[in-house]
Tab-separated table of C-alpha atoms in Angstrom:
chain	number	residue	atom	x	y	z
N	15	MET	CA	19.657	33.740	60.711
N	16	SER	CA	16.534	31.601	60.561
N	17	ALA	CA	16.330	28.046	61.914
N	18	SER	CA	16.332	26.628	58.366
N	19	GLU	CA	19.376	28.727	57.451
N	20	LYS	CA	21.188	27.529	60.586
N	21	LEU	CA	20.415	23.917	59.646
N	22	LEU	CA	21.765	24.441	56.131
N	23	ASP	CA	24.827	26.181	57.506
N	24	ASN	CA	25.512	23.341	59.951
N	25	GLN	CA	25.299	20.855	57.105
N	26	GLY	CA	27.618	22.945	54.935
N	27	LEU	CA	24.909	23.288	52.302
N	28	GLN	CA	24.655	27.054	52.064
N	29	SER	CA	27.776	27.166	49.926
N	30	ILE	CA	26.098	25.007	47.248
N	31	PRO	CA	24.693	27.264	44.507
N	32	ILE	CA	20.987	26.769	43.858
N	33	GLU	CA	20.034	26.985	40.184
N	34	LYS	CA	16.903	28.948	39.362
N	35	GLU	CA	16.121	26.685	36.387
N	36	PRO	CA	16.306	22.878	36.171
N	37	GLN	CA	19.644	21.811	34.738
N	38	LEU	CA	20.126	19.026	32.228
N	39	TYR	CA	22.614	16.409	33.408
N	40	GLN	CA	24.421	14.764	30.521
N	41	LEU	CA	25.935	11.319	30.790
N	42	SER	CA	29.224	10.259	29.277
N	43	VAL	CA	29.381	7.008	27.342
N	44	GLU	CA	31.487	5.541	30.153
N	45	GLN	CA	28.913	6.496	32.801
N	46	TYR	CA	26.102	5.056	30.699
N	47	ILE	CA	27.890	1.725	30.231
N	48	GLN	CA	28.682	1.584	33.957
N	49	MET	CA	25.002	2.147	34.805
N	50	ILE	CA	24.023	-0.706	32.489
N	51	GLU	CA	26.631	-3.026	34.015
N	52	MET	CA	25.396	-2.140	37.518
N	53	GLY	CA	21.878	-3.179	36.528
N	54	LEU	CA	20.353	0.264	37.115
N	55	PHE	CA	17.945	-0.100	34.198
N	56	HIS	CA	15.000	-2.485	34.126
N	57	PRO	CA	15.808	-5.381	31.750
N	58	GLU	CA	12.790	-4.543	29.601
N	59	LEU	CA	13.667	-0.835	29.359
N	60	LYS	CA	15.416	-0.232	26.037
N	61	THR	CA	17.451	2.979	25.871
N	62	GLU	CA	19.976	4.774	23.684
N	63	LEU	CA	22.491	7.442	24.676
N	64	ILE	CA	22.336	10.296	22.159
N	65	GLU	CA	24.537	13.347	22.747
N	66	GLY	CA	24.658	12.585	26.464
N	67	ARG	CA	20.881	12.219	26.767
N	68	LEU	CA	18.951	9.021	27.417
N	69	TYR	CA	16.185	8.203	24.961
N	70	ARG	CA	13.703	5.421	25.504
N	71	LYS	CA	13.317	3.177	22.465
N	72	GLY	CA	9.838	2.250	21.354
N	73	GLY	CA	8.561	-1.192	20.488
N	74	ILE	CA	9.289	-2.754	17.101
N	75	PRO	CA	6.290	-2.816	14.728
N	76	GLU	CA	5.650	-5.905	12.637
N	77	ARG	CA	6.675	-4.385	9.287
N	78	HIS	CA	9.827	-2.935	10.854
N	79	ALA	CA	10.841	-6.369	12.155
N	80	TYR	CA	10.092	-7.991	8.804
N	81	CYS	CA	12.247	-5.453	6.960
N	82	VAL	CA	15.161	-5.884	9.381
N	83	ASN	CA	14.968	-9.675	9.003
N	84	ARG	CA	14.916	-9.380	5.201
N	85	LEU	CA	17.967	-7.104	5.286
N	86	VAL	CA	19.845	-9.458	7.606
N	87	SER	CA	19.169	-12.413	5.323
N	88	LEU	CA	20.132	-10.425	2.241
N	89	LEU	CA	23.333	-8.984	3.673
N	90	PHE	CA	24.524	-12.301	5.090
N	91	ARG	CA	24.069	-13.779	1.628
N	92	GLU	CA	25.993	-10.955	-0.038
N	93	LEU	CA	28.850	-10.628	2.466
N	94	THR	CA	30.760	-13.688	1.375
N	95	ASN	CA	34.282	-12.366	2.039
N	96	ASP	CA	36.232	-12.253	5.286
N	97	GLU	CA	36.439	-8.449	5.476
N	98	PHE	CA	33.009	-7.499	6.879
N	99	ASP	CA	30.405	-8.755	9.318
N	100	ILE	CA	26.914	-7.665	10.430
N	101	SER	CA	25.689	-6.435	13.798
N	102	VAL	CA	21.924	-6.332	14.409
N	103	GLN	CA	20.345	-3.810	16.818
N	104	ASN	CA	23.526	-3.575	18.882
N	105	PRO	CA	25.300	-0.443	20.163
N	106	ILE	CA	28.046	1.467	18.426
N	107	ARG	CA	30.385	3.844	20.245
N	108	LEU	CA	30.531	7.477	19.179
N	109	GLN	CA	31.512	10.697	20.927
N	110	ASN	CA	28.916	11.327	23.674
N	111	SER	CA	26.567	8.769	22.069
N	112	ARG	CA	25.900	5.037	22.122
N	113	PRO	CA	23.076	4.487	19.623
N	114	GLU	CA	21.732	1.087	18.652
N	115	PRO	CA	21.094	1.099	14.883
N	116	ASP	CA	18.988	-1.599	13.304
N	117	LEU	CA	21.963	-2.848	11.253
N	118	VAL	CA	25.664	-2.150	11.048
N	119	ILE	CA	28.184	-3.482	8.571
N	120	GLN	CA	31.524	-3.437	10.354
N	121	THR	CA	34.971	-4.821	9.731
N	122	LYS	CA	35.473	-8.475	10.593
N	123	ALA	CA	38.482	-7.507	12.723
N	124	SER	CA	36.417	-5.153	14.935
N	125	TRP	CA	33.650	-7.751	15.263
N	126	GLU	CA	36.105	-10.408	16.405
N	127	ALA	CA	37.860	-7.986	18.788
N	128	GLY	CA	34.654	-7.545	20.792
N	129	GLY	CA	33.318	-4.347	22.318
N	130	ASP	CA	31.355	-1.623	20.576
N	131	PRO	CA	32.520	-0.800	17.049
N	132	LYS	CA	33.667	2.776	16.452
N	133	ALA	CA	33.126	4.979	13.407
N	134	GLU	CA	36.381	3.893	11.786
N	135	ASP	CA	35.272	0.237	12.017
N	136	ILE	CA	31.944	0.833	10.278
N	137	SER	CA	31.180	0.676	6.564
N	138	LEU	CA	27.428	1.270	6.796
N	139	VAL	CA	24.743	2.122	9.362
N	140	ILE	CA	21.113	1.287	8.558
N	141	GLU	CA	18.012	2.531	10.373
N	142	VAL	CA	14.571	1.182	9.476
N	143	ALA	CA	12.110	3.984	10.148
N	144	HIS	CA	8.406	4.667	10.283
N	145	SER	CA	7.332	6.366	13.520
N	146	SER	CA	11.039	7.104	14.215
N	147	LEU	CA	11.610	8.775	10.821
N	148	THR	CA	11.946	12.329	12.155
N	149	PHE	CA	14.280	11.169	14.927
N	150	ASP	CA	16.436	9.180	12.504
N	151	ARG	CA	16.673	12.139	10.102
N	152	GLU	CA	16.929	15.114	12.424
N	153	ILE	CA	18.688	13.704	15.508
N	154	LYS	CA	20.662	10.649	14.462
N	155	LEU	CA	21.707	11.763	10.974
N	156	PRO	CA	23.795	14.771	12.112
N	157	ILE	CA	25.344	12.709	14.911
N	158	TYR	CA	26.372	9.972	12.502
N	159	ALA	CA	27.760	12.563	10.080
N	160	LYS	CA	29.622	14.473	12.809
N	161	ASN	CA	31.245	11.259	14.021
N	162	GLY	CA	32.403	10.257	10.540
N	163	ILE	CA	30.008	7.415	9.734
N	164	LYS	CA	30.780	7.197	6.015
N	165	ASN	CA	27.473	5.760	4.825
N	166	TYR	CA	24.027	5.988	6.366
N	167	TRP	CA	20.834	4.420	5.038
N	168	ILE	CA	17.303	5.133	6.176
N	169	VAL	CA	14.779	2.527	5.062
N	170	ASN	CA	11.778	4.842	4.971
N	171	LEU	CA	8.710	2.671	5.506
N	172	GLU	CA	6.437	5.709	5.434
N	173	SER	CA	7.335	6.662	1.847
N	174	ASN	CA	8.398	3.151	0.837
N	175	GLN	CA	11.873	4.221	-0.262
N	176	LEU	CA	15.546	3.843	0.618
N	177	GLU	CA	17.420	7.037	1.473
N	178	VAL	CA	21.175	6.722	0.965
N	179	TYR	CA	23.448	9.324	2.586
N	180	GLY	CA	27.183	9.736	2.012
N	181	LEU	CA	30.135	12.158	2.098
N	182	PRO	CA	29.828	13.372	5.709
N	183	SER	CA	31.261	16.733	6.796
N	184	ASP	CA	30.373	19.434	9.343
N	185	GLY	CA	27.551	17.430	10.879
N	186	THR	CA	25.693	16.649	7.681
N	187	TYR	CA	25.873	14.474	4.581
N	188	ASN	CA	26.677	16.163	1.292
N	189	GLU	CA	25.196	13.394	-0.821
N	190	LYS	CA	21.682	11.983	-0.742
N	191	LYS	CA	20.111	9.512	-3.154
N	192	VAL	CA	16.650	7.975	-3.047
N	193	TYR	CA	15.843	4.503	-4.378
N	194	LYS	CA	12.434	2.904	-4.899
N	195	PRO	CA	11.430	-0.753	-5.234
N	196	GLY	CA	12.504	-1.940	-8.682
N	197	GLU	CA	15.841	-0.102	-8.435
N	198	LYS	CA	19.232	-1.311	-7.233
N	199	THR	CA	21.914	0.272	-5.086
N	200	SER	CA	25.518	-0.609	-4.287
N	201	LEU	CA	26.798	-1.826	-0.954
N	202	PRO	CA	29.500	0.616	0.227
N	203	GLY	CA	33.039	-0.626	-0.136
N	204	MET	CA	31.947	-3.746	-2.025
N	205	ASP	CA	31.501	-4.590	-5.659
N	206	LYS	CA	27.924	-5.714	-5.052
N	207	GLU	CA	24.445	-4.436	-5.797
N	208	ILE	CA	21.244	-5.230	-3.980
N	209	ALA	CA	17.656	-4.797	-5.150
N	210	VAL	CA	15.514	-2.498	-3.020
N	211	SER	CA	12.500	-4.721	-3.684
N	212	ASP	CA	14.306	-7.557	-1.847
N	213	PHE	CA	13.579	-5.799	1.458
N	214	LEU	CA	11.053	-3.086	0.593
N	215	SER	CA	7.905	-3.673	-1.421
């Protein structure tokens, strides 16, 4: 036995299997929240937990911010009842994921209860996308569908259109509609329509 092997043996390390390939370590939502509460992330580092993996969020471009602000103003004006409320760029809690959508319409009861809203509390998730379009379509969309988010909108700044997804099952949405400025769409669960040109022009 070599000197290095004796050292490992004395430390009880030889019984630990050594992987030939790097292994991906996946975080649970609980571990991720605990790390945040312990202050393990730099305050300026913005992250999302997606399927157990940490993703660094990019900065917010000017047009993205403008569109989010327009949507917030519009939705606050339209949500005049006591059933729903709006959450802006805050986390939601899903299985193995804690994404931070640009906008969420959730039940008033879940908003007042505090904590992250869950899929059953949410009427609509909205992502405003330009550079993140592929990520929002190919990564987030199936996760939202798999977790039962009933309605998902992508405000596509690249093509200047609103993509409306509904009827989730088996990790995808069975319904997709596209709206352009000049058209109107309905707010899910409400007898209200909004004009796409009010937030996208």
